[in-house]
mmCIF file of C-alpha atoms in Angstrom:
data_model
loop_
_atom_site.group_PDB
_atom_site.id
_atom_site.type_symbol
_atom_site.label_atom_id
_atom_site.label_comp_id
_atom_site.label_asym_id
_atom_site.label_seq_id
_atom_site.Cartn_x
_atom_site.Cartn_y
_atom_site.Cartn_z
ATOM 1 C CA ARG A 256 112.769 -40.204 46.812
ATOM 2 C CA PHE A 257 112.504 -42.622 44.194
ATOM 3 C CA LEU A 258 110.881 -45.467 46.509
ATOM 4 C CA VAL A 259 108.225 -46.463 48.818
ATOM 5 C CA LEU A 260 109.710 -49.177 50.971
ATOM 6 C CA LEU A 261 107.457 -51.830 51.999
ATOM 7 C CA PRO A 262 108.644 -54.135 54.808
ATOM 8 C CA LEU A 263 106.311 -56.003 55.891
ATOM 9 C CA SER A 264 104.360 -57.004 52.730
ATOM 10 C CA ASP A 265 104.872 -60.343 50.692
ATOM 11 C CA GLY A 266 107.827 -58.989 49.130
ATOM 12 C CA GLY A 267 106.247 -57.834 46.066
ATOM 13 C CA GLY A 268 105.965 -53.956 44.994
ATOM 14 C CA GLY A 269 105.194 -52.141 42.284
ATOM 15 C CA ILE A 270 105.136 -48.772 39.992
ATOM 16 C CA SER A 271 103.315 -46.121 40.170
ATOM 17 C CA ARG A 272 100.270 -45.721 38.405
ATOM 18 C CA ARG A 273 101.648 -41.999 36.766
ATOM 19 C CA ILE A 274 104.486 -44.056 35.054
ATOM 20 C CA GLU A 275 102.183 -45.149 31.329
ATOM 21 C CA GLY A 276 104.469 -45.992 29.245
ATOM 22 C CA GLU A 277 104.623 -50.103 29.354
ATOM 23 C CA SER A 278 107.749 -50.726 28.145
ATOM 24 C CA ASP A 279 108.920 -48.697 30.896
ATOM 25 C CA ARG A 280 106.847 -49.931 33.675
ATOM 26 C CA LYS A 281 108.422 -53.409 32.604
ATOM 27 C CA GLU A 282 111.763 -52.159 32.823
ATOM 28 C CA LEU A 283 111.253 -50.543 36.295
ATOM 29 C CA LYS A 284 109.599 -53.633 37.378
ATOM 30 C CA ALA A 285 112.583 -55.512 36.473
ATOM 31 C CA LEU A 286 115.121 -53.065 37.364
ATOM 32 C CA ALA A 287 112.853 -52.918 40.736
ATOM 33 C CA LYS A 288 113.215 -56.837 41.648
ATOM 34 C CA GLU A 289 117.094 -56.820 40.450
ATOM 35 C CA LEU A 290 117.313 -54.796 43.506
ATOM 36 C CA GLU A 291 118.464 -56.801 46.697
ATOM 37 C CA ARG A 292 116.480 -56.624 49.657
ATOM 38 C CA ARG A 293 115.633 -58.671 52.590
ATOM 39 C CA ALA A 294 113.066 -61.375 52.289
ATOM 40 C CA GLY A 295 109.594 -59.778 52.635
ATOM 41 C CA VAL A 296 110.132 -56.543 51.783
ATOM 42 C CA GLY A 297 108.595 -55.383 49.152
ATOM 43 C CA LEU A 298 108.948 -51.483 46.857
ATOM 44 C CA ILE A 299 107.477 -49.269 44.875
ATOM 45 C CA VAL A 300 108.639 -47.087 42.456
ATOM 46 C CA ARG A 301 107.225 -43.851 42.578
ATOM 47 C CA THR A 302 106.896 -41.375 39.561
ATOM 48 C CA ALA A 303 110.287 -39.165 40.895
ATOM 49 C CA GLY A 304 112.356 -42.827 40.440
ATOM 50 C CA ALA A 305 110.992 -43.230 36.798
ATOM 51 C CA ASP A 306 113.900 -41.730 34.769
ATOM 52 C CA ARG A 307 117.235 -42.973 37.735
ATOM 53 C CA THR A 308 119.543 -45.128 37.505
ATOM 54 C CA ARG A 309 120.291 -48.415 39.265
ATOM 55 C CA ARG A 310 123.127 -46.767 41.788
ATOM 56 C CA GLU A 311 120.108 -43.853 41.787
ATOM 57 C CA LEU A 312 117.501 -46.476 43.138
ATOM 58 C CA LEU A 313 119.551 -48.610 45.230
ATOM 59 C CA ARG A 314 121.521 -45.261 47.380
ATOM 60 C CA ASP A 315 117.569 -44.705 47.898
ATOM 61 C CA LEU A 316 117.163 -48.311 49.024
ATOM 62 C CA ARG A 317 119.909 -48.297 51.337
ATOM 63 C CA THR A 318 118.675 -45.232 52.810
ATOM 64 C CA LEU A 319 115.120 -46.735 53.521
ATOM 65 C CA GLN A 320 116.407 -49.837 55.180
ATOM 66 C CA ARG A 321 118.508 -48.281 57.195
ATOM 67 C CA LEU A 322 115.676 -46.396 58.073
ATOM 68 C CA TRP A 323 113.550 -49.594 58.755
ATOM 69 C CA GLU A 324 116.247 -51.021 60.556
ATOM 70 C CA SER A 325 116.299 -48.177 63.059
ATOM 71 C CA ILE A 326 112.941 -47.724 63.738
ATOM 72 C CA GLU A 327 112.933 -52.104 64.935
ATOM 73 C CA ALA A 328 115.828 -50.722 66.690
ATOM 74 C CA LYS A 329 113.623 -48.699 68.347
ATOM 75 C CA ALA A 330 110.829 -50.441 68.753
ATOM 76 C CA ALA A 331 112.458 -53.603 70.084
ATOM 77 C CA ALA A 332 114.072 -50.922 73.406
ATOM 78 C CA ALA A 333 111.153 -48.218 73.052
ATOM 79 C CA ARG A 334 108.114 -48.955 76.128
ATOM 80 C CA ALA A 335 104.464 -48.346 74.626
ATOM 81 C CA PRO A 336 103.312 -45.410 73.792
ATOM 82 C CA ALA A 337 106.932 -44.433 72.141
ATOM 83 C CA LEU A 338 107.194 -41.906 68.719
ATOM 84 C CA LEU A 339 109.270 -44.327 66.740
ATOM 85 C CA TYR A 340 109.761 -42.090 63.617
ATOM 86 C CA ALA A 341 108.929 -38.906 62.182
ATOM 87 C CA GLU A 342 108.632 -37.724 58.751
ATOM 88 C CA SER A 343 110.639 -34.633 58.159
ATOM 89 C CA ASP A 344 109.991 -31.304 58.222
ATOM 90 C CA LEU A 345 109.545 -28.853 54.811
ATOM 91 C CA VAL A 346 112.835 -28.402 54.748
ATOM 92 C CA GLY A 347 113.972 -32.229 54.949
ATOM 93 C CA ARG A 348 111.194 -33.151 52.737
ATOM 94 C CA ALA A 349 112.375 -30.499 50.005
ATOM 95 C CA LEU A 350 116.110 -31.435 50.258
ATOM 96 C CA ARG A 351 114.768 -34.810 49.629
ATOM 97 C CA ASP A 352 112.943 -34.384 47.228
ATOM 98 C CA PHE A 353 113.885 -31.226 45.070
ATOM 99 C CA VAL A 354 117.542 -31.464 45.500
ATOM 100 C CA ASP A 355 119.871 -32.807 43.016
ATOM 101 C CA LYS A 356 123.043 -33.075 41.164
ATOM 102 C CA ASP A 357 122.192 -30.164 39.035
ATOM 103 C CA VAL A 358 121.714 -28.206 42.015
ATOM 104 C CA VAL A 359 124.757 -25.536 42.418
ATOM 105 C CA ASP A 360 124.164 -24.180 46.452
ATOM 106 C CA ILE A 361 121.887 -24.092 48.865
ATOM 107 C CA HIS A 362 121.431 -21.298 51.135
ATOM 108 C CA VAL A 363 120.223 -21.125 54.871
ATOM 109 C CA ASP A 364 119.996 -18.773 57.233
ATOM 110 C CA THR A 365 120.587 -20.383 60.538
ATOM 111 C CA PRO A 366 123.469 -22.489 61.764
ATOM 112 C CA GLU A 367 120.814 -24.736 63.049
ATOM 113 C CA SER A 368 119.338 -24.808 59.279
ATOM 114 C CA LEU A 369 122.568 -25.340 58.154
ATOM 115 C CA ALA A 370 123.206 -28.603 60.522
ATOM 116 C CA ARG A 371 120.147 -29.987 59.564
ATOM 117 C CA ALA A 372 120.138 -29.288 56.251
ATOM 118 C CA ARG A 373 123.523 -31.093 56.323
ATOM 119 C CA ASP A 374 122.761 -33.878 58.126
ATOM 120 C CA THR A 375 119.514 -34.564 56.007
ATOM 121 C CA LEU A 376 121.694 -34.714 52.840
ATOM 122 C CA ALA A 377 124.292 -36.619 54.249
ATOM 123 C CA ALA A 378 121.692 -38.988 54.847
ATOM 124 C CA VAL A 379 120.149 -39.087 50.896
ATOM 125 C CA GLN A 380 122.714 -38.096 48.789
ATOM 126 C CA PRO A 381 126.161 -37.812 50.432
ATOM 127 C CA ASP A 382 128.210 -35.725 47.671
ATOM 128 C CA LEU A 383 125.890 -32.753 47.904
ATOM 129 C CA ALA A 384 126.397 -32.316 52.204
ATOM 130 C CA GLY A 385 128.761 -29.737 50.914
ATOM 131 C CA ARG A 386 126.907 -27.615 48.742
ATOM 132 C CA VAL A 387 125.019 -25.948 52.198
ATOM 133 C CA LYS A 388 126.156 -22.573 52.668
ATOM 134 C CA LEU A 389 125.891 -20.275 55.273
ATOM 135 C CA HIS A 390 124.054 -16.646 54.412
ATOM 136 C CA GLU A 391 126.157 -14.600 56.476
ATOM 137 C CA GLY A 392 125.033 -11.303 54.485
ATOM 138 C CA ARG A 393 123.896 -8.141 56.508
ATOM 139 C CA GLU A 394 119.863 -8.271 55.050
ATOM 140 C CA PRO A 395 117.745 -11.243 55.499
ATOM 141 C CA LEU A 396 118.451 -14.403 53.186
ATOM 142 C CA PHE A 397 115.308 -14.024 51.041
ATOM 143 C CA HIS A 398 115.407 -9.977 50.373
ATOM 144 C CA ALA A 399 119.332 -10.743 49.415
ATOM 145 C CA HIS A 400 118.005 -12.695 46.365
ATOM 146 C CA GLY A 401 114.891 -11.526 45.775
ATOM 147 C CA ILE A 402 112.571 -13.747 47.051
ATOM 148 C CA GLU A 403 110.798 -11.434 49.032
ATOM 149 C CA GLU A 404 109.978 -9.469 45.880
ATOM 150 C CA GLN A 405 108.237 -13.014 43.941
ATOM 151 C CA ILE A 406 106.058 -13.974 46.484
ATOM 152 C CA ASP A 407 104.825 -10.108 46.720
ATOM 153 C CA ARG A 408 104.515 -10.184 43.002
ATOM 154 C CA LEU A 409 102.573 -13.811 43.163
ATOM 155 C CA ARG A 410 99.574 -12.848 45.636
ATOM 156 C CA ALA A 411 99.396 -9.283 43.731
ATOM 157 C CA ARG A 412 96.393 -8.854 41.252
ATOM 158 C CA ARG A 413 97.621 -7.979 38.317
ATOM 159 C CA VAL A 414 100.134 -10.264 37.740
ATOM 160 C CA PRO A 415 101.724 -9.139 34.298
ATOM 161 C CA LEU A 416 103.326 -12.416 31.522
ATOM 162 C CA PRO A 417 106.515 -11.409 30.115
ATOM 163 C CA GLY A 418 104.898 -10.964 26.768
ATOM 164 C CA GLY A 419 103.330 -7.062 27.788
ATOM 165 C CA GLY A 420 100.012 -8.730 28.888
ATOM 166 C CA SER A 421 98.637 -9.562 32.402
ATOM 167 C CA VAL A 422 96.488 -11.989 34.381
ATOM 168 C CA VAL A 423 94.209 -10.309 37.065
ATOM 169 C CA PHE A 424 92.265 -12.419 39.437
ATOM 170 C CA ASP A 425 89.608 -10.877 41.084
ATOM 171 C CA ARG A 426 86.842 -12.635 44.018
ATOM 172 C CA THR A 427 83.622 -13.596 43.548
ATOM 173 C CA GLU A 428 80.988 -14.653 45.107
ATOM 174 C CA ALA A 429 81.889 -18.132 43.366
ATOM 175 C CA LEU A 430 85.279 -18.409 42.835
ATOM 176 C CA VAL A 431 88.155 -16.561 42.565
#
């Protein structure tokens, strides 16, 4: 979420290039050096980690270290060819990257999604796992919250603006 773990490196690391302020970069570099990790394991602080506390970065590091340890254990026990790790699906990545303490509720529409979302959050942000709720209404989740309507508006040729104007998208030979 906030860090990239470099498990087979020289123990170095860095800061995302998108973090531009020199003082911010120095501060993050010092903070990254403080985080305890095994010898030969490096870190890169992602752009999303720029304004995070030491505690948040440490939690992310521990999650990454547990993941790496599970990959090592699978590698030791598996016979080639074997899948050792698969990146999360879209829902898992969205939960990992976008859900934070400001999110009040997360609504899902199937019991399977509920279990998967809670498992994902339990791994990356355990204090937020209880915020996942199963939608039990009669109408579909997207329709109940007006999401279908918003998607339709986004795909429309003419998009009204709050100030009264509008933007019109027309296809031409060269571009949209």
